[in-house]
């Protein structure tokens, strides 16, 4: 009987289980959902440290540097809350990054040895991504089985044609697919079991079809970057290229099948859509099965065959051929007028047309429209004037955008992690976070060039996945969809694990005790903002539910409880003002609204509510003054 490895079970349960849970909970976007995960993670760290179960061994030097960079980023984010435009929004952001830090620390403390950690983390996360992609695809082919799949469409009807469930955001689902493709390719080309290789290869066309139906160009770019990194870093590239061509052919066949079925591309329902869904599902099964069987042949040939001498290319020769190929590509691009085309594409990115903004289908992948991202980035960068080093405060981009917006858009995030980080926590915060990303990608790439065959392939897959995440984060708000950064952090931790298990010897027990003590302190310090943000949000929601049910007494009690939990938060005061208005207590409602404007003075909504309450109270001059203040903070809003 095979011996069960408890460490492997723990990696599968934590990494795989957490990513699956968050994916099925809308990606974990909801503050309460991600806070619950953060609480569980930090309690595991706390209990494991107190019981002496964590860390399982000494951390590598690279792990210490990565922990210092990411921990420094979290500390700087907490410090930036002290000068923030909104203490409530900043606390929510601190709770987010504190939860991510807990995941990263738990991974580092749990991983015993690098090769085993990478193998199991890659397998667990790739399996979950393939499973989530299968469910997402099935929700499009048989929508009647998944009523929750219409969640996004219910409030964004224009998004009906873009596959987003279960993450409820198409670009996030595409980014998850991009992260999974290099992991599946790594398993398909290096797994010890031939069955595992076949299953992984068979999953790739299905996952790619799922990504195609999101119509996410950013996801396609991230997936392409990930595959290129994987091929460049993996050893014995000829069998890898064979698998890549095989899975690409299968993917192209399925995409071609979807292109000719309008009801599938547009997410329609009805008899035609059901017929098309059933037909495409049969095609998925046949194509994926065929790819799996063909991969069995490639796997057997790689195991028992020998490459011809003319295909056995040394690393130096491969580097030379790559340089020559790049030179030829550059010359060909110049000859084809690439500079002019790039200039035209850049102009299209900056100034999207109305047609490009609402374009779905395969033609969308030929569009360079940035969907107003350029304007978001321009405003974010312009807002750093005068506070480039420290930023405006975590989570406050919306407050920067609204008074500067050249057009109305209810945007919350800058659609770029790096630019938003610069605007909110300044150059210092950006340097810490970017340094962490560069370290993780650099270490994974460096280690992919070392070690045994299987380890190198898995590390190349991790490097590709990390690049996919970093590329996706550059053009979208996937940092706010926890399933993605958490998958990235589990993979990053596995790469930074020590080459072999090194326990704390007797002479260094004090050091082990100091590390555990530090973990306890970090857990207690991180649990506080997570718990406060979660409790405040929960109390406000309970107040809103009670008010909707007509129980204004309970609604007021819950709103006041929320303000006691987080005294500087604006949303409990706004909720109190609205409930007091329902109760006819206008003077008290005005006072609550005024406190909200003090707590979040650059947010137009408390000022608008105050204006209405002042008008209802008969204070016309004060009402007009508050209205003008609201309009100055969001001049492009159609409400104002």
XYZ file of C-alpha atoms in Angstrom:
640
model
C 0.000 0.000 0.000
C 1.330 3.422 -0.965
C 2.223 5.663 1.933
C 0.148 8.836 2.193
C 2.227 11.992 2.505
C 0.554 14.281 5.086
C 2.354 17.314 3.680
C 1.019 16.595 0.198
C -2.502 16.212 1.600
C -2.126 19.546 3.388
C -0.997 21.285 0.174
C -3.888 19.854 -1.814
C -6.404 20.698 0.918
C -5.198 24.250 1.475
C -4.051 25.399 -1.967
C -6.573 23.445 -4.007
C -9.414 23.751 -1.510
C -8.996 27.489 -1.003
C -8.758 28.289 -4.714
C -11.817 26.127 -5.462
C -13.859 27.667 -2.648
C -13.048 31.224 -3.695
C -13.706 30.481 -7.364
C -17.177 29.174 -6.540
C -17.845 32.202 -4.330
C -17.633 34.774 -7.091
C -13.847 34.740 -6.995
C -13.929 35.902 -3.365
C -14.606 39.496 -4.434
C -17.073 40.073 -1.603
C -15.387 41.587 1.463
C -17.061 39.206 3.893
C -16.092 36.105 1.884
C -12.423 37.049 1.547
C -12.293 38.201 5.178
C -13.591 34.834 6.341
C -10.804 33.168 4.368
C -8.285 35.583 5.875
C -9.470 34.790 9.390
C -9.212 31.037 8.778
C -5.721 31.382 7.270
C -4.340 33.497 10.107
C -5.887 31.195 12.721
C -4.113 28.267 11.067
C -0.860 30.231 11.225
C -1.487 31.192 14.850
C -2.414 27.713 16.051
C 0.358 26.086 14.016
C 2.961 28.457 15.452
C 1.760 28.087 19.049
C 1.640 24.291 18.744
C 5.111 24.212 17.187
C 3.830 22.666 13.945
C 4.820 25.634 11.792
C 7.157 26.285 10.146
C 8.056 22.733 9.185
C 11.674 23.760 8.590
C 13.946 26.699 8.025
C 13.003 29.110 5.258
C 15.295 29.722 2.303
C 17.064 33.051 1.860
C 14.881 33.881 -1.128
C 11.801 33.200 1.001
C 13.029 35.615 3.671
C 13.627 38.350 1.086
C 10.203 37.765 -0.502
C 8.554 37.807 2.919
C 10.344 41.049 3.767
C 9.175 42.683 0.515
C 5.560 41.579 0.744
C 5.394 42.107 4.491
C 6.888 45.553 3.963
C 4.210 46.295 1.386
C 1.480 45.303 3.858
C 3.036 47.435 6.607
C 3.371 50.414 4.256
C -0.277 49.964 3.197
C -1.316 50.052 6.858
C 0.814 53.151 7.438
C -0.678 54.857 4.366
C -4.110 54.474 5.974
C -3.156 57.194 8.445
C -3.179 59.900 5.730
C -5.870 58.342 3.548
C -8.824 60.150 1.971
C -11.024 57.423 3.492
C -10.130 55.418 6.576
C -12.921 52.925 5.853
C -11.787 52.131 2.326
C -8.190 51.933 3.478
C -9.008 49.529 6.279
C -10.793 47.303 3.768
C -7.667 47.334 1.606
C -5.415 46.631 4.585
C -7.619 43.651 5.448
C -7.244 42.413 1.857
C -3.455 42.543 1.704
C -3.189 41.196 5.271
C -5.218 38.162 4.149
C -2.891 37.704 1.163
C 0.122 37.918 3.466
C -1.368 35.167 5.622
C -1.777 32.914 2.588
C 1.811 33.531 1.507
C 3.210 32.956 4.999
C 1.151 29.800 5.465
C 2.460 28.447 2.166
C 6.072 29.206 3.093
C 5.652 27.635 6.518
C 3.893 24.573 5.141
C 6.132 23.659 2.211
C 8.709 21.152 3.366
C 10.870 20.683 0.282
C 10.874 22.505 -3.057
C 10.483 19.694 -5.555
C 7.596 18.113 -3.655
C 5.994 21.492 -2.918
C 6.112 22.609 -6.542
C 4.801 19.277 -7.830
C 1.806 19.186 -5.493
C 1.009 22.913 -5.714
C 1.063 22.772 -9.523
C -1.100 19.647 -9.579
C -3.620 20.990 -7.046
C -4.079 24.418 -8.629
C -4.085 23.096 -12.220
C -6.751 20.531 -11.270
C -8.927 23.197 -9.703
C -8.557 25.563 -12.670
C -9.462 22.786 -15.093
C -12.502 21.882 -12.951
C -13.670 25.501 -12.697
C -13.201 25.955 -16.451
C -15.266 22.830 -17.095
C -18.101 24.127 -14.902
C -17.921 27.555 -16.531
C -18.064 26.004 -20.014
C -20.926 23.718 -19.030
C -22.866 26.735 -17.723
C -22.691 28.192 -21.240
C -23.496 24.954 -23.069
C -26.313 23.976 -20.658
C -27.304 27.205 -18.865
C -30.433 25.634 -17.376
C -28.259 23.594 -15.013
C -26.674 26.720 -13.501
C -29.212 29.444 -12.570
C -26.481 31.349 -10.683
C -24.568 31.742 -13.941
C -26.840 34.681 -14.815
C -25.716 36.725 -11.788
C -23.569 39.142 -13.777
C -26.080 39.475 -16.614
C -28.803 40.484 -14.140
C -27.092 43.819 -13.480
C -24.901 44.067 -16.607
C -27.130 42.961 -19.519
C -24.502 44.029 -22.075
C -22.169 41.367 -20.649
C -24.497 38.502 -21.548
C -22.232 37.307 -24.348
C -19.087 37.116 -22.204
C -18.540 34.022 -20.078
C -17.805 35.084 -16.499
C -19.373 32.577 -14.110
C -18.415 31.394 -11.489
C -16.033 34.340 -10.915
C -18.742 36.717 -12.204
C -16.176 38.704 -14.190
C -15.038 37.591 -17.637
C -11.539 39.069 -17.488
C -10.898 37.414 -14.129
C -11.994 34.043 -15.515
C -9.724 34.577 -18.532
C -6.818 35.433 -16.206
C -7.459 32.231 -14.250
C -7.397 30.274 -17.506
C -4.129 31.974 -18.502
C -2.633 31.028 -15.168
C -3.719 27.399 -15.602
C -2.511 26.750 -19.159
C 1.259 26.570 -18.384
C 0.539 24.450 -15.310
C -1.439 21.951 -17.380
C 1.283 21.902 -20.033
C 3.866 21.209 -17.327
C 1.865 18.223 -16.070
C 1.169 16.990 -19.597
C 4.878 16.915 -20.421
C 6.467 15.785 -17.165
C 4.041 13.968 -14.877
C 5.285 10.616 -13.588
C 1.994 8.963 -14.563
C 1.132 8.649 -18.241
C -2.554 8.880 -17.294
C -1.935 12.243 -15.617
C -0.134 13.460 -18.742
C -3.065 12.466 -20.938
C -5.667 14.048 -18.660
C -3.730 17.310 -18.431
C -3.280 17.522 -22.202
C -6.950 16.675 -22.757
C -7.967 19.510 -20.414
C -6.065 22.206 -22.312
C -8.465 22.594 -25.328
C -11.447 22.737 -22.981
C -9.745 25.366 -20.809
C -8.773 27.410 -23.878
C -12.353 27.286 -25.216
C -13.516 28.585 -21.834
C -11.011 31.425 -22.140
C -12.133 32.187 -25.692
C -15.781 32.584 -24.625
C -14.753 35.295 -22.173
C -13.602 37.338 -25.214
C -10.855 38.742 -23.019
C -7.920 40.075 -25.019
C -5.927 40.640 -21.845
C -6.425 37.008 -20.914
C -5.264 35.902 -24.368
C -2.119 38.048 -24.101
C -1.380 36.711 -20.616
C -1.849 33.107 -21.777
C 0.450 33.658 -24.767
C 3.132 35.190 -22.518
C 2.815 32.276 -20.106
C 3.223 29.656 -22.833
C 6.248 31.445 -24.303
C 7.925 31.582 -20.882
C 7.166 27.910 -20.292
C 8.665 26.811 -23.624
C 11.751 28.985 -23.168
C 12.487 27.672 -19.668
C 11.504 24.016 -20.002
C 14.171 21.420 -20.876
C 13.918 19.088 -23.905
C 11.667 21.455 -25.837
C 10.915 19.215 -28.822
C 8.417 16.966 -26.947
C 7.014 20.107 -25.268
C 6.488 21.732 -28.661
C 4.781 18.566 -29.903
C 2.359 18.688 -26.975
C 1.857 22.423 -27.481
C 1.029 21.956 -31.172
C -1.308 19.080 -30.351
C -3.245 21.016 -27.714
C -3.260 24.138 -29.906
C -4.813 22.150 -32.752
C -7.483 20.796 -30.416
C -8.146 24.277 -29.051
C -8.448 25.734 -32.548
C -10.928 23.029 -33.533
C -13.171 23.796 -30.545
C -12.960 27.557 -31.090
C -13.899 27.052 -34.746
C -16.914 25.063 -33.560
C -17.964 27.896 -31.263
C -17.454 30.616 -33.887
C -20.096 29.054 -36.113
C -22.633 28.898 -33.281
C -23.947 32.408 -32.651
C -26.127 31.355 -29.727
C -23.086 29.986 -27.855
C -20.960 33.070 -28.469
C -23.723 35.429 -27.386
C -24.881 33.397 -24.382
C -28.430 33.030 -25.673
C -31.065 30.635 -24.370
C -33.829 28.785 -26.150
C -34.165 25.708 -28.395
C -31.410 26.742 -30.831
C -28.993 27.460 -27.994
C -29.760 24.110 -26.359
C -29.162 22.285 -29.646
C -25.910 24.153 -30.294
C -24.759 23.571 -26.708
C -25.367 19.828 -26.953
C -23.535 19.607 -30.269
C -20.545 21.585 -29.016
C -20.421 19.509 -25.833
C -20.085 16.358 -27.935
C -17.288 18.062 -29.884
C -15.524 18.984 -26.646
C -15.612 15.395 -25.427
C -14.365 13.997 -28.739
C -11.618 16.563 -29.292
C -10.342 16.414 -25.713
C -10.422 12.636 -25.782
C -8.478 12.601 -29.037
C -5.886 15.019 -27.656
C -5.489 12.835 -24.580
C -4.920 9.720 -26.656
C -2.443 11.492 -28.919
C -0.556 12.758 -25.878
C -0.196 9.140 -24.756
C 1.792 8.511 -27.933
C 3.931 11.607 -27.400
C 4.540 10.628 -23.789
C 5.564 7.071 -24.689
C 7.865 8.332 -27.435
C 9.482 10.796 -25.027
C 9.998 8.052 -22.430
C 11.319 5.293 -24.652
C 12.523 7.023 -27.806
C 15.679 8.960 -28.548
C 15.741 12.222 -30.415
C 17.799 12.306 -33.629
C 21.150 13.965 -33.176
C 20.140 16.919 -35.360
C 17.293 17.686 -32.918
C 19.511 17.507 -29.821
C 20.365 21.175 -29.532
C 22.625 22.454 -26.774
C 21.612 25.400 -24.623
C 24.237 27.648 -26.232
C 23.117 26.721 -29.733
C 19.478 27.213 -28.775
C 20.322 30.692 -27.498
C 22.046 31.534 -30.752
C 19.099 30.277 -32.802
C 16.740 32.343 -30.642
C 18.773 35.497 -31.281
C 18.747 34.813 -35.020
C 15.005 34.160 -34.990
C 14.349 37.386 -33.080
C 16.523 39.343 -35.517
C 14.618 37.901 -38.486
C 11.307 38.673 -36.775
C 12.337 42.292 -36.134
C 13.466 42.768 -39.737
C 10.249 41.213 -41.059
C 8.162 43.403 -38.755
C 9.939 46.538 -39.913
C 9.430 45.524 -43.505
C 5.721 44.969 -42.906
C 5.301 48.468 -41.454
C 5.063 47.419 -37.818
C 5.880 50.907 -36.382
C 2.954 52.498 -38.235
C 0.661 49.658 -37.237
C 1.719 49.959 -33.602
C 1.119 53.709 -33.682
C -2.360 53.138 -35.106
C -3.042 50.448 -32.480
C -1.905 52.781 -29.701
C -4.268 55.485 -30.939
C -7.076 52.931 -30.996
C -6.204 51.914 -27.440
C -6.364 55.505 -26.215
C -9.544 56.456 -28.086
C -11.891 53.463 -28.327
C -14.854 53.699 -30.662
C -18.405 52.964 -29.528
C -18.437 49.810 -31.667
C -15.224 48.550 -30.071
C -16.619 49.053 -26.563
C -19.532 46.655 -27.237
C -17.880 44.210 -29.620
C -18.082 40.494 -28.846
C -17.048 37.501 -30.919
C -13.783 36.462 -32.496
C -13.394 39.896 -34.136
C -12.895 41.368 -30.661
C -9.426 39.799 -30.496
C -8.393 41.967 -33.445
C -9.423 45.186 -31.725
C -6.903 47.325 -29.820
C -9.509 49.299 -27.888
C -8.499 49.889 -24.277
C -12.109 50.347 -23.082
C -11.154 53.672 -21.457
C -8.205 52.187 -19.542
C -5.883 54.851 -20.898
C -8.039 57.554 -19.318
C -8.145 55.733 -15.981
C -4.361 55.420 -16.001
C -3.863 59.022 -17.056
C -6.049 60.309 -14.222
C -4.373 57.992 -11.687
C -0.893 59.157 -12.625
C -1.946 62.811 -12.697
C -3.415 62.451 -9.188
C 0.023 61.598 -7.752
C 1.168 65.215 -8.130
C 2.317 66.430 -4.734
C 2.307 63.036 -3.039
C 4.210 60.733 -5.375
C 5.993 58.859 -2.583
C 3.062 58.211 -0.239
C -0.098 58.242 -2.408
C -3.644 59.206 -1.470
C -4.360 56.191 0.708
C -5.185 52.516 0.035
C -8.447 51.809 -1.737
C -9.173 55.423 -2.672
C -8.860 55.452 -6.479
C -12.575 56.090 -6.932
C -12.253 59.265 -4.856
C -9.371 60.337 -7.097
C -11.244 59.523 -10.287
C -14.631 61.162 -9.711
C -13.598 64.847 -9.451
C -11.115 64.473 -12.348
C -13.154 62.234 -14.680
C -13.626 63.642 -18.206
C -16.707 61.412 -18.573
C -19.021 59.506 -16.275
C -17.933 56.015 -15.280
C -18.757 54.358 -11.942
C -15.276 52.813 -11.846
C -13.797 51.608 -8.554
C -10.318 50.583 -9.680
C -7.719 51.909 -12.098
C -7.675 48.635 -14.081
C -3.959 48.235 -13.424
C -2.526 46.993 -10.164
C 0.745 48.847 -10.701
C -0.727 52.234 -11.627
C -3.368 51.997 -8.902
C -0.715 51.080 -6.352
C 1.312 54.128 -7.415
C -1.710 56.401 -7.012
C -2.889 54.966 -3.693
C 0.278 54.067 -1.765
C 2.872 55.904 -3.791
C 6.225 55.041 -5.250
C 7.367 53.308 -2.069
C 4.440 50.890 -2.092
C 4.862 50.222 -5.803
C 8.581 49.492 -5.366
C 7.875 46.947 -2.612
C 5.118 45.149 -4.530
C 6.950 45.192 -7.870
C 10.113 43.984 -6.152
C 8.166 41.038 -4.753
C 6.806 40.113 -8.188
C 10.201 40.445 -9.852
C 11.812 38.289 -7.167
C 9.239 35.506 -7.493
C 9.431 35.426 -11.304
C 13.217 35.725 -11.290
C 13.709 32.933 -8.752
C 11.276 30.615 -10.552
C 13.014 31.280 -13.889
C 16.478 30.803 -12.381
C 15.547 27.570 -10.644
C 13.822 26.280 -13.767
C 17.286 26.278 -15.342
C 18.636 24.085 -12.531
C 17.883 20.669 -11.061
C 16.315 17.476 -12.330
C 14.099 17.144 -15.394
C 10.679 16.898 -13.721
C 11.474 19.700 -11.289
C 12.615 22.018 -14.110
C 9.441 21.468 -16.117
C 7.198 22.134 -13.121
C 9.199 25.247 -12.236
C 8.878 26.456 -15.830
C 5.119 26.007 -15.498
C 5.104 28.029 -12.280
C 7.193 30.763 -13.917
C 4.715 30.911 -16.793
C 1.769 31.090 -14.397
C 3.409 33.885 -12.387
C 4.085 35.825 -15.581
C 0.439 35.332 -16.627
C -0.732 36.767 -13.309
C 1.654 39.722 -13.508
C 0.634 40.524 -17.086
C -3.081 40.276 -16.245
C -2.609 42.529 -13.216
C -1.122 45.218 -15.474
C -4.391 45.822 -17.317
C -7.187 44.795 -14.979
C -8.368 44.700 -11.367
C -7.681 41.014 -10.743
C -5.897 41.914 -7.472
C -9.406 42.544 -6.133
C -10.516 39.007 -7.123
C -8.761 36.990 -4.376
C -8.874 33.609 -6.099
C -6.202 34.845 -8.520
C -3.625 36.414 -6.169
C -4.092 33.544 -3.727
C -3.363 30.968 -6.450
C -0.329 33.050 -7.429
C 0.897 33.272 -3.817
C 0.618 29.521 -3.237
C 2.658 28.914 -6.385
C 5.171 31.595 -5.398
C 5.638 30.003 -1.987
C 6.368 26.612 -3.513
C 9.156 28.063 -5.688
C 10.735 29.738 -2.657
C 10.739 26.558 -0.567
C 14.157 25.155 0.428
C 15.793 22.569 -1.813
C 15.602 20.072 1.036
C 13.992 19.953 4.445
C 16.234 21.592 7.022
C 14.841 21.277 10.558
C 15.907 23.560 13.368
C 18.781 21.719 15.120
C 19.254 21.848 18.828
C 21.665 24.782 18.707
C 19.152 26.852 16.739
C 15.961 26.196 18.631
C 15.966 29.773 19.813
C 15.807 30.911 16.213
C 12.880 28.569 15.573
C 11.134 29.929 18.656
C 11.734 33.499 17.493
C 10.208 32.725 14.094
C 7.134 31.178 15.688
C 6.798 34.148 18.029
C 6.968 36.462 15.013
C 4.237 34.434 13.311
C 2.029 34.788 16.393
C 2.546 38.561 16.465
C 1.842 38.828 12.727
C -1.321 36.737 13.098
C -2.715 38.861 15.936
C -1.827 42.113 14.144
C -3.424 40.936 10.882
C -6.574 39.487 12.400
C -7.527 42.866 13.878
C -8.111 44.827 10.615
C -9.652 41.787 8.924
C -12.137 41.266 11.762
C -13.022 44.969 12.083
C -13.657 45.419 8.349
C -15.738 42.236 8.204
C -17.777 43.084 11.318
C -18.498 46.619 10.091
C -19.652 45.447 6.674
C -21.778 42.682 8.199
C -23.490 45.096 10.602
C -24.254 47.609 7.835
C -25.740 44.852 5.656
C -27.854 43.624 8.554
C -29.090 47.179 9.032
C -29.988 47.446 5.354
C -31.864 44.131 5.481
C -33.770 45.196 8.604
C -34.692 48.536 7.012
C -35.928 46.759 3.876
C -38.084 44.565 6.109
C -39.557 47.646 7.816
C -37.848 47.110 11.193
C -36.281 50.549 11.556
C -35.485 50.085 15.250
C -33.307 47.069 14.554
C -31.860 48.769 11.474
C -30.807 51.785 13.523
C -29.301 49.583 16.243
C -27.243 47.663 13.687
C -26.060 50.862 11.974
C -24.971 52.337 15.298
C -23.248 49.087 16.223
C -21.280 49.314 12.951
C -20.193 52.875 13.777
C -18.994 51.703 17.187
C -16.968 48.904 15.628
C -15.288 51.296 13.180
C -15.756 54.874 14.447
C -14.124 56.552 11.443
C -16.176 54.721 8.800
C -18.587 56.704 6.632
C -20.961 53.908 5.566
C -22.419 53.269 9.076
C -23.134 56.988 9.434
C -24.775 57.101 6.007
C -26.890 54.093 6.909
C -27.867 55.709 10.214
C -28.868 58.883 8.380
C -31.053 56.946 5.934
C -32.755 54.952 8.698
C -33.348 58.082 10.783
C -34.879 59.693 7.708
C -37.284 56.769 7.422
C -38.207 57.274 11.074
C -38.866 60.977 10.494
C -36.036 62.066 12.814
C -34.602 64.598 10.406
C -32.391 66.551 12.794
C -30.662 63.357 13.935
C -30.415 62.227 10.299
C -28.706 65.509 9.342
C -26.234 65.084 12.193
C -25.384 61.534 11.059
C -24.928 62.682 7.463
C -22.648 65.491 8.607
C -20.492 62.969 10.458
C -20.315 60.935 7.248
C -19.074 63.974 5.304
C -16.410 64.481 7.956
C -15.321 60.838 7.807
C -15.126 60.837 3.989
C -15.038 64.460 2.913
C -14.028 63.778 -0.715
C -16.897 61.369 -1.410
C -19.845 63.006 -3.176
C -22.504 60.600 -1.879
C -22.592 61.722 1.802
C -22.792 65.349 0.610
C -25.720 64.558 -1.684
C -27.558 62.746 1.091
C -26.852 65.638 3.438
C -28.213 68.048 0.819
C -31.475 66.172 0.587
C -31.844 65.916 4.356
C -31.105 69.617 4.777
C -33.773 70.402 2.189
C -36.291 68.171 3.946
C -35.454 69.936 7.209
C -36.132 73.345 5.666
C -32.500 74.510 5.522
C -32.398 75.615 1.881
C -29.112 77.493 1.997
C -27.298 74.560 3.653
C -28.914 72.140 1.193
C -27.669 74.093 -1.823
C -24.180 74.369 -0.326
C -24.009 70.596 0.267
C -25.328 69.925 -3.243
C -22.668 72.149 -4.801
C -20.030 70.332 -2.808
C -21.339 66.977 -4.050
C -21.332 68.209 -7.653
C -17.765 69.481 -7.371
C -16.650 66.013 -6.226
C -18.356 64.173 -9.117
C -19.164 66.724 -11.828
C -19.705 64.151 -14.598
C -22.336 62.156 -12.699
C -25.760 62.093 -14.414
C -27.339 62.196 -10.947
C -25.884 65.673 -10.405
